[in-house]
Tab-separated table of C-alpha atoms in Angstrom:
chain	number	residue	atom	x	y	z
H	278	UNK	CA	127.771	110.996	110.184
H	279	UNK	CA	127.882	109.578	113.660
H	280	UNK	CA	130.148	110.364	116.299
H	281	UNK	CA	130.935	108.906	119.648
H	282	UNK	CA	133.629	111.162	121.583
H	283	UNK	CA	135.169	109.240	124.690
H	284	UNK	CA	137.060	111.125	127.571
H	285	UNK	CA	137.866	111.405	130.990
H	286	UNK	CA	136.355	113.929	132.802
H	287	UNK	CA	136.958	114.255	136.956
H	288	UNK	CA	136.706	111.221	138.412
H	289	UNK	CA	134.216	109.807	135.354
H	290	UNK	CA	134.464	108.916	132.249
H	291	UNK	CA	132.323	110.766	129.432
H	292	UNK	CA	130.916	110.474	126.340
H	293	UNK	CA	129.232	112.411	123.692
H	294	UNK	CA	127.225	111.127	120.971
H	295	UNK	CA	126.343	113.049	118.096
H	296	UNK	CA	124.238	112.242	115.391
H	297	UNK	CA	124.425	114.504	111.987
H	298	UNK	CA	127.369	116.786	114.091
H	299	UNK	CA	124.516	117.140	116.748
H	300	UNK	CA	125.187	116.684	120.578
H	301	UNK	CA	122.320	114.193	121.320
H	302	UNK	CA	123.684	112.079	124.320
H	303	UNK	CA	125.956	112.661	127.342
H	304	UNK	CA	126.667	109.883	129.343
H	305	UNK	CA	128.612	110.278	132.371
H	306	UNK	CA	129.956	106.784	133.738
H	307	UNK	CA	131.044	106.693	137.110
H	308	UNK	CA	134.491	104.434	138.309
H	309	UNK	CA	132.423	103.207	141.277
H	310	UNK	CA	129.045	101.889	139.010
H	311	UNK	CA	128.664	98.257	139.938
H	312	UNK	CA	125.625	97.846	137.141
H	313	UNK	CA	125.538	94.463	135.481
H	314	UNK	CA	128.025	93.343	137.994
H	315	UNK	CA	127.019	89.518	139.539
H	316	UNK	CA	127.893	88.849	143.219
H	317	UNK	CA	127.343	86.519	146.061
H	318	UNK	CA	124.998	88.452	148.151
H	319	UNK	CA	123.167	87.348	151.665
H	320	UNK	CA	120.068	88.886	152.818
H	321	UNK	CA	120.459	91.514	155.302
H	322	UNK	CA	116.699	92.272	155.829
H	323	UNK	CA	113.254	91.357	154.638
H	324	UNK	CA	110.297	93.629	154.334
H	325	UNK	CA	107.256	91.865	154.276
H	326	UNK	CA	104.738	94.933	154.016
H	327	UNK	CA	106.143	95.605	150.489
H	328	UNK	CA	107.071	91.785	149.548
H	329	UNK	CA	111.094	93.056	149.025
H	330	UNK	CA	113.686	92.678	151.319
H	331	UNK	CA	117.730	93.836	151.006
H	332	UNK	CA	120.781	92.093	149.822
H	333	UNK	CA	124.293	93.093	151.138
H	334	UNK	CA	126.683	91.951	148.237
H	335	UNK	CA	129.518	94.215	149.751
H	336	UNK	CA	128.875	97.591	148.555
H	337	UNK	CA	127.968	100.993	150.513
H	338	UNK	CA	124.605	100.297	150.586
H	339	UNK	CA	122.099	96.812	150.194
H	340	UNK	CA	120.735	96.390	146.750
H	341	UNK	CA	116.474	96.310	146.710
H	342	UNK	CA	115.599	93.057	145.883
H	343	UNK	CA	111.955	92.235	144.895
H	344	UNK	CA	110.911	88.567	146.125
H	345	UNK	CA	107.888	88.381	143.686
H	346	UNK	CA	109.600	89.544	140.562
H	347	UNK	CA	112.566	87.347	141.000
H	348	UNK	CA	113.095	83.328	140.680
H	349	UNK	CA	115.754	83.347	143.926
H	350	UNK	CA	118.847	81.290	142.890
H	351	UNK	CA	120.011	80.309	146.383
H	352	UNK	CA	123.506	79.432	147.204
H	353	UNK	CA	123.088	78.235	150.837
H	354	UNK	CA	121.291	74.824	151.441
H	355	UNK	CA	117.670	75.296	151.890
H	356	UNK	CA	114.400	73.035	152.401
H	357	UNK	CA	112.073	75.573	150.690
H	358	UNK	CA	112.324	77.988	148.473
H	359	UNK	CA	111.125	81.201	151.180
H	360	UNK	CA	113.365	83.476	151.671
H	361	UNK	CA	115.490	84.398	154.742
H	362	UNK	CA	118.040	86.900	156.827
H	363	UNK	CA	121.047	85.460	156.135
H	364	UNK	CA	120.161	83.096	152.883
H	365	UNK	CA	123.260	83.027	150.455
H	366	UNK	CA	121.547	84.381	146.244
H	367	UNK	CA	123.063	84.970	143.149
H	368	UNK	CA	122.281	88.431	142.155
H	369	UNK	CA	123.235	90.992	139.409
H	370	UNK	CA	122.854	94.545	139.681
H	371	UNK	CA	120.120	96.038	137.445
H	372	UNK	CA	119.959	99.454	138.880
H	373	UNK	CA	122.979	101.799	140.156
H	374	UNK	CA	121.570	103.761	143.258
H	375	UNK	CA	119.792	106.866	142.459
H	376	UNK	CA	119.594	109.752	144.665
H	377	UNK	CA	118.483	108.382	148.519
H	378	UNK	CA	117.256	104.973	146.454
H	379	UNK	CA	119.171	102.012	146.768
H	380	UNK	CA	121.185	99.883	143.949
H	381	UNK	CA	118.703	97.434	142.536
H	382	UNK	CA	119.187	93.711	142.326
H	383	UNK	CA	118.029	91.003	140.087
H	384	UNK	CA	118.368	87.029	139.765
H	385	UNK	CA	117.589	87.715	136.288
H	386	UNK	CA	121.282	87.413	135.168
H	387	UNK	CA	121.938	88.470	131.471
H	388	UNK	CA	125.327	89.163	129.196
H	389	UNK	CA	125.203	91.654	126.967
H	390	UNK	CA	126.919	90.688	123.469
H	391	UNK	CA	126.800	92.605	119.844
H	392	UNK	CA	124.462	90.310	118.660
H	393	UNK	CA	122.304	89.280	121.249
H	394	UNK	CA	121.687	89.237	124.985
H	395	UNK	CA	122.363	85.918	127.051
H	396	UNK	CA	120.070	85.478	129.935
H	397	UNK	CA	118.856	82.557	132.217
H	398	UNK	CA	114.600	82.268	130.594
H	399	UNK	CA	115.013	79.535	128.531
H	400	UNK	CA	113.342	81.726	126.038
H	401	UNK	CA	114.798	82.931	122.710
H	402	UNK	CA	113.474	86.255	121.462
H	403	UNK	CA	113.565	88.498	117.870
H	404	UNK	CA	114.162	92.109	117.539
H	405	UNK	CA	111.183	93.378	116.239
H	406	UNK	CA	113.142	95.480	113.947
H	407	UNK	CA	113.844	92.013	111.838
H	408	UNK	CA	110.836	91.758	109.710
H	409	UNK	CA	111.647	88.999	107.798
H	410	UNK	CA	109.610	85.807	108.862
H	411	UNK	CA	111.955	83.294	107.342
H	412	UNK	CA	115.289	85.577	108.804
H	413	UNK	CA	113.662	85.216	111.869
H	414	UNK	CA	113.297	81.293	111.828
H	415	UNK	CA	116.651	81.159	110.736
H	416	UNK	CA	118.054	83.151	113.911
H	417	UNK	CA	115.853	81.156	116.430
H	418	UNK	CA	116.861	77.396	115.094
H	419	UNK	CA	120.594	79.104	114.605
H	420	UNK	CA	120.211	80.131	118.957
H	421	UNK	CA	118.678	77.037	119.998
H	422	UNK	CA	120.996	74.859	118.389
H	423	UNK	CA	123.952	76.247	120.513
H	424	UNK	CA	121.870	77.032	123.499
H	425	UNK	CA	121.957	74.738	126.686
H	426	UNK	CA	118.765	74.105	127.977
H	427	UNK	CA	118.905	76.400	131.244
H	428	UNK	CA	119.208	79.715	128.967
H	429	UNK	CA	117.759	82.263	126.413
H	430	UNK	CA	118.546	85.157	124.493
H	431	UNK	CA	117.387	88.223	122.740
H	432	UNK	CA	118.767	88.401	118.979
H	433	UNK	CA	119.674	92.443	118.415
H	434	UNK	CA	118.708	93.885	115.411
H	435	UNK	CA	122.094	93.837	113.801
H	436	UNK	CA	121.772	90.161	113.440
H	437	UNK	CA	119.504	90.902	110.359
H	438	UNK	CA	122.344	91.577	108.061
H	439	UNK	CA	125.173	89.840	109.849
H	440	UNK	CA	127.341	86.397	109.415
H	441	UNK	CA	125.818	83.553	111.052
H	442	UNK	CA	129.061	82.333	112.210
H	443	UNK	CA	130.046	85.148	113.602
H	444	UNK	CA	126.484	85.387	115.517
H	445	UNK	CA	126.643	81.658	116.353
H	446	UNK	CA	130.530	82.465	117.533
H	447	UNK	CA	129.179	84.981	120.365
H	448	UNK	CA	126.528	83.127	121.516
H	449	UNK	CA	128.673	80.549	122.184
H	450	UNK	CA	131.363	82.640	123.891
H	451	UNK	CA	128.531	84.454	126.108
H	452	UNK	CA	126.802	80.800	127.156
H	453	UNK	CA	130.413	79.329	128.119
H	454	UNK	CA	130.979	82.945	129.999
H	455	UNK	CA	127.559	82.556	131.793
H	456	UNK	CA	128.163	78.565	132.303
H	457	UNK	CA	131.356	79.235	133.980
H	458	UNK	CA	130.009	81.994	136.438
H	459	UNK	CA	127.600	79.918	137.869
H	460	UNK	CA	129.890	76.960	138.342
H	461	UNK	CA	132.423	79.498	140.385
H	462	UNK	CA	129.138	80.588	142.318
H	463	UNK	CA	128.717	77.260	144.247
H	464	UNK	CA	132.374	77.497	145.486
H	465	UNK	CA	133.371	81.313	145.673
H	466	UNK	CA	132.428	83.149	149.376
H	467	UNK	CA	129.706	85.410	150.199
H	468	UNK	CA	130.546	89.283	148.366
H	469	UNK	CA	131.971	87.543	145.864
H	470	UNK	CA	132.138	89.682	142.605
H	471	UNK	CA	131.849	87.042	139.536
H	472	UNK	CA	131.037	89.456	136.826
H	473	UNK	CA	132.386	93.005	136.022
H	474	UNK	CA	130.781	94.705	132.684
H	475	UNK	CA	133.077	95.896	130.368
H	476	UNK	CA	133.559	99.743	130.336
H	477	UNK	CA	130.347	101.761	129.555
H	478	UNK	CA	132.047	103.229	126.757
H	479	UNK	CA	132.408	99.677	124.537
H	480	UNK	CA	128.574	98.537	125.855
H	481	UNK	CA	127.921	102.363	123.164
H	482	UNK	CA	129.251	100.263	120.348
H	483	UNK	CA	126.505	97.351	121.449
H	484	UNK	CA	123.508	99.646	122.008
H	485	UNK	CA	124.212	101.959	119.507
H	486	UNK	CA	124.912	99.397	117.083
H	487	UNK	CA	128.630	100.127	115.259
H	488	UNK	CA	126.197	100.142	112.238
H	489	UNK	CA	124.978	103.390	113.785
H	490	UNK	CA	128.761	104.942	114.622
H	491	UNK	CA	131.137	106.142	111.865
H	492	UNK	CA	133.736	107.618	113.877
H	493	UNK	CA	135.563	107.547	117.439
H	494	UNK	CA	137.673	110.180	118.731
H	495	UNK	CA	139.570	109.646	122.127
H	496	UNK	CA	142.398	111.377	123.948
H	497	UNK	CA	142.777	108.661	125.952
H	498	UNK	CA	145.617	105.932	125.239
H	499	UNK	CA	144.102	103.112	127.241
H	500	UNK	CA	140.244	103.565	126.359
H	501	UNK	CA	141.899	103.957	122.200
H	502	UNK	CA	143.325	100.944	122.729
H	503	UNK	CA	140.327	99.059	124.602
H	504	UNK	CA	138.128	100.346	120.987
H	505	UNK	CA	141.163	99.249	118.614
H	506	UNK	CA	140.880	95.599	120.611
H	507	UNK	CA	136.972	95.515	120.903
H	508	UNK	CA	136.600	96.669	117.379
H	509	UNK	CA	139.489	94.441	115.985
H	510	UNK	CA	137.889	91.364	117.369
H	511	UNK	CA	134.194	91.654	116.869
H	512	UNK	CA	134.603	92.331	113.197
H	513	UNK	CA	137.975	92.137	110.503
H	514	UNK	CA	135.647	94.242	108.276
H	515	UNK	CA	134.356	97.752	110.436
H	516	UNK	CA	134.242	100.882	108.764
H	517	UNK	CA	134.830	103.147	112.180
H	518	UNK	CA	137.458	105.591	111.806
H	519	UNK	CA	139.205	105.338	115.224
H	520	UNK	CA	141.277	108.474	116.150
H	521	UNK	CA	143.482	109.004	119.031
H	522	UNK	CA	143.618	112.865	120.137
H	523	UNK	CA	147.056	114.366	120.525
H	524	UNK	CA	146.802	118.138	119.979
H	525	UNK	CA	148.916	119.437	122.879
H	526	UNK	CA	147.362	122.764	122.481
H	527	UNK	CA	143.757	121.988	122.739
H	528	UNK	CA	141.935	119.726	124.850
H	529	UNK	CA	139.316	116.955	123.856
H	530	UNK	CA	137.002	118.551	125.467
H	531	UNK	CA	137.795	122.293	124.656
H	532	UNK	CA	137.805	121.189	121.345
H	533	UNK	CA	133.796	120.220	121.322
H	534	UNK	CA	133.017	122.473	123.939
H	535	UNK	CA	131.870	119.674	126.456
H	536	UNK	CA	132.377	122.297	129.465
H	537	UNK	CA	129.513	124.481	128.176
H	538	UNK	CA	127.741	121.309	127.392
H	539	UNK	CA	127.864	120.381	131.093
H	540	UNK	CA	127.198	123.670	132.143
H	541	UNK	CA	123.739	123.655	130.190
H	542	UNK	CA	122.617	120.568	131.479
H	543	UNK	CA	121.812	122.541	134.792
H	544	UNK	CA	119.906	125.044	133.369
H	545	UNK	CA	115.997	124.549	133.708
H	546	UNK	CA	115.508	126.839	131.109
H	547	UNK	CA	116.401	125.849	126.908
H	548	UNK	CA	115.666	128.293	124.469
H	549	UNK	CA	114.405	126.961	121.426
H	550	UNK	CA	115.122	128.259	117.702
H	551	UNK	CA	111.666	129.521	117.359
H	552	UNK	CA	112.548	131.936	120.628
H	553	UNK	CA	109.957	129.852	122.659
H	554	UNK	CA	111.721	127.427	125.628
H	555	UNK	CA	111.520	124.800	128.069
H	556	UNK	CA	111.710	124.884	131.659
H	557	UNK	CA	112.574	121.721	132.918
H	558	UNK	CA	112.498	120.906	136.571
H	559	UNK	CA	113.397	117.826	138.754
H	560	UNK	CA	111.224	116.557	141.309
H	561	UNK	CA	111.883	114.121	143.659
H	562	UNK	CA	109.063	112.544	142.085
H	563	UNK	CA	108.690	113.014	138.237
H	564	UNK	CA	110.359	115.510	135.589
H	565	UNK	CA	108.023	118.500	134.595
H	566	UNK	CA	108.537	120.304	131.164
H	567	UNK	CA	106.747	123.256	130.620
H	568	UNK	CA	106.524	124.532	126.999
H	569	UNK	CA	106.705	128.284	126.885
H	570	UNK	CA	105.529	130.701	123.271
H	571	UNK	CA	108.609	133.495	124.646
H	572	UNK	CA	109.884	135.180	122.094
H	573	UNK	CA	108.610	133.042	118.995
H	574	UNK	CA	106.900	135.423	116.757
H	575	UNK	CA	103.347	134.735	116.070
H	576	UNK	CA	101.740	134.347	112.340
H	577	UNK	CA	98.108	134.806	111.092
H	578	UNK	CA	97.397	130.971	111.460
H	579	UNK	CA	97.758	131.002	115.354
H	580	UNK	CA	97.012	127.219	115.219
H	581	UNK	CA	100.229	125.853	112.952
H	582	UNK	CA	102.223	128.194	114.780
H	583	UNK	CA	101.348	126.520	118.041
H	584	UNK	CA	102.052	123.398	116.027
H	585	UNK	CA	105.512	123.868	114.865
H	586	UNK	CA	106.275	125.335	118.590
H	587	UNK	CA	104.931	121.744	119.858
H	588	UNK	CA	106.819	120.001	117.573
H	589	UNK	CA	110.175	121.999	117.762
H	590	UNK	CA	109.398	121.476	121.969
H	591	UNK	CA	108.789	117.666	121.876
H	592	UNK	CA	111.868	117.060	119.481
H	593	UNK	CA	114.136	118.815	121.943
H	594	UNK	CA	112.525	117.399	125.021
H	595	UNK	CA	113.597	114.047	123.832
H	596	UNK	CA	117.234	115.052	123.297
H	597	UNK	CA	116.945	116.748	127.121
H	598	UNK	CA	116.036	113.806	128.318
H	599	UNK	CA	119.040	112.043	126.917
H	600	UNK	CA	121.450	115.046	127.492
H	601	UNK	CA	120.905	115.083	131.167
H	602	UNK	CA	119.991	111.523	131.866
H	603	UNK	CA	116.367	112.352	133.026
H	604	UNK	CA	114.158	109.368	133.626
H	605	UNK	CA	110.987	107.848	135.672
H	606	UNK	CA	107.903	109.779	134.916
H	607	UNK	CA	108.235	112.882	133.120
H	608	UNK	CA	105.423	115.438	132.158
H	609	UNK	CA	104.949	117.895	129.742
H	610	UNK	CA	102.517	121.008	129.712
H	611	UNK	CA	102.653	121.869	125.537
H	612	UNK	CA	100.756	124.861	124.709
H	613	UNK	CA	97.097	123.893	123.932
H	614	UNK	CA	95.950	123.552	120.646
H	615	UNK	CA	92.102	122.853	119.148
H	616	UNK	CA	92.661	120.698	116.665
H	617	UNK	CA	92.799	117.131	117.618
H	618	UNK	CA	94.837	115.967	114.566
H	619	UNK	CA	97.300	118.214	115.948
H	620	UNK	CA	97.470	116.710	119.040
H	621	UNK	CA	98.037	113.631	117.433
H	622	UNK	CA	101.172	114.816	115.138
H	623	UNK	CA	102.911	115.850	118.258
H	624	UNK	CA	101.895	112.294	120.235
H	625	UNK	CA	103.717	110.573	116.862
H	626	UNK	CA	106.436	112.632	117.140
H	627	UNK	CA	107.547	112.006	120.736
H	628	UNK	CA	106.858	107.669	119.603
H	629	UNK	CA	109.245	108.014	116.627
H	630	UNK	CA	111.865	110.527	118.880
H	631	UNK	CA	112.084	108.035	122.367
H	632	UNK	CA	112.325	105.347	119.772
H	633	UNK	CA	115.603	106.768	119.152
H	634	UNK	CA	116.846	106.872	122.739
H	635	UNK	CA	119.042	103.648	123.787
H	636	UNK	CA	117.495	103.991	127.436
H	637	UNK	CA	113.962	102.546	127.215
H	638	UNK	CA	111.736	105.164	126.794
H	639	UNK	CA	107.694	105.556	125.561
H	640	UNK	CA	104.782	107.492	125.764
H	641	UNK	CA	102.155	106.812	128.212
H	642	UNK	CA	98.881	109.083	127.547
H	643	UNK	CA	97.533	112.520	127.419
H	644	UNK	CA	95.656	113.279	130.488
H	645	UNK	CA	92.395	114.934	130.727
H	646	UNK	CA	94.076	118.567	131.338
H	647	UNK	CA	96.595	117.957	127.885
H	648	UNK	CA	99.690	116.780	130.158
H	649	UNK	CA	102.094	114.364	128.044
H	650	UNK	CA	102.776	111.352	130.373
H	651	UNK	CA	106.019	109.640	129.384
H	652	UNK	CA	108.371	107.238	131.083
H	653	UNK	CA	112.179	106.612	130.903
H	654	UNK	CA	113.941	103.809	132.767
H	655	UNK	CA	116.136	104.533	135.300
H	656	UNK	CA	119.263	102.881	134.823
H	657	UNK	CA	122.283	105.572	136.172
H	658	UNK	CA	122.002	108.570	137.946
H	659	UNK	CA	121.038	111.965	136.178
H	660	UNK	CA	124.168	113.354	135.037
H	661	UNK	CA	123.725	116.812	136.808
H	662	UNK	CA	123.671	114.290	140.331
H	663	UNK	CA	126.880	112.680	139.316
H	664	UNK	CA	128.348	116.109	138.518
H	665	UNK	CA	127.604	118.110	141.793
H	666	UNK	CA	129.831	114.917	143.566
H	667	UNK	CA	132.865	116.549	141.928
């Protein structure tokens, strides 16, 4: 049974995901995130040595803004397309800043729906995850029938099972949506905000898939009643149990222990079942895991005990990762071990673990000295940055 538990916590809002009654995520959303968020946004500077200049759309700080990665949708009259201080673009937040980094911008404008992702490519895509060759024709005729010319999608994976009426319904919706903003963009003034995401806590229902949720607990009226609407319209025929918290004795978050929870996720070191640990520590440049032996008692086969301390170590690194919202490059010393095949169970268990984690996530390579090289995209701040604000 999955388990998503939604509550406010300081000036956030959190949530706890457990799979099998097993904390696996915390995500920490911020009232002041501006991701996915479109605006009217005017160059404030250009930096030529690294091709990238900065976009003021009205926040604290200027969003990055690469000029080679990005097809510039200018607002402001213009006889070529090279940017300048003071040209008028259409941009949508990809990044929330992170640490001394600034927010990140993108003209690469995109709507997230339950069934698939509405962007400006002109492209459709297929999950992956839907095998079926002929399922997959279907899907792509289904999009392009609907789709005007200007704009793509990604079809999610829950499309493989689901209506195509109701899929056909949202692509629909999310085209008119994106149609509409950038008809408002050509007469709305510079800082303009066009397009605020829906709360962090309904995009969990998208990511996770509610094919992946069973339940929802929430001591909150107005985020129970945001799920009761959300889940009410995207589907007559869900099988989440929504509950709305009301013991007056016990907190939400007493109740699943959240405060230790928090607590841990500043703690370099994690003991492991086995009695060996991690110590994880954040640099300002990568994440470095170092597996530890401890107190895990040793058996005559030293080599499948050093196994099933790797393993046990690389399962729970994952869930770390997600815990504490860890991402860019991360590296991880495991204890050494001869046998190659070895090496190789542990490499397929981190794959088939990050392939679990909603933030992108993959293995890179084993370096020369045995170091794991993975990377996780940074999307939000780590959650132990967010909490030292409060």
């Amino acid at each position: 049974m999955n388990k998503l538990v939604v509550t406010r916590y300081n000036n956030c809002i959190l949530q706890a995901f457990y799979e099998n009654n097993r904390l696996m995520e915390l995500i920490l959303d911020e009232n002041d995130s501006v991701l996915e968020s479109i605006y009217i946004g005017k160059v404030s500077s250009i930096v030529n040595n690294i091709n990238a200049c900065f976009i003021d759309y009205g926040g604290d700080k200027p969003c990055y803004y690469s000029i080679t990665d990005n097809k510039h949708i200018f607002l402001n009259k213009k006889k070529n397309s090279t940017i300048n201080v003071g040209d008028e673009l259409l941009i949508q937040i990809s990044r929330d800043a992170v640490k001394t980094k600034n927010p990140v911008a993108s003209s690469e404008l995109l709507l997230r729906g339950e069934y698939c992702i509405l962007n400006l490519t002109g492209q459709i895509g297929i999950s992956s995850k839907i095998t079926s060759s002929s399922r997959r024709n279907e899907l792509k005729k289904l999009a392009a029938s609907i789709l005007p010319d200007n704009m793509g999608c990604i079809i999610r994976t829950i499309c493989q099972e689901s209506d195509n009426d109701t899929i056909a319904k949202e692509i629909k919706y999310l085209s008119d949506k994106l149609s509409t903003i950038l008809e408002k963009a050509n007469t709305r003034t510079c800082f303009s905000c066009l397009y605020k995401r829906r709360p962090a806590y309904l995009d969990s229902l998208l990511l996770k898939s509610r094919t992946q949720i069973s339940e929802i607990i929430t001591d909150d009226e107005t985020i129970y009643n945001d799920f009761s609407e959300f889940i009410k319209n995207a589907d007559s025929d869900s099988n989440i149990n929504l509950t709305l918290y009301d013991d007056k004795l016990r907190s939400l978050i007493s109740a699943y222990d959240l405060n230790s929870e928090l607590i841990n996720i500043y703690k370099e070191k994690v003991w492991l079942k086995s009695g060996a640990y991690l110590v994880i520590q954040q640099t300002e440049a990568m994440v470095v895991v170092d597996v530890n032996t401890g107190k895990a008692i040793k058996n005559k086969e030293m080599e499948n005990h050093l196994l099933n301390v790797n393993t046990e170590a690389a399962i729970e690194t994952c869930r770390q990762l997600r815990l504490r919202n860890l991402s860019g490059i991360i590296m991880i010393d495991f204890i050494n071990m001869k046998n190659p095949a070895n090496v190789d169970l542990i490499r397929d268990i981190l794959i088939k673990e990050l392939a679990k984690d909603f933030v992108p996530a993959k293995f890179v390579d084993i370096t020369k000295l045995g170091i794991v090289e993975l990377t996780r995209k940074k999307i939000r701040r780590p959650n132990h940055e967010i909490l030292s604000k409060y």
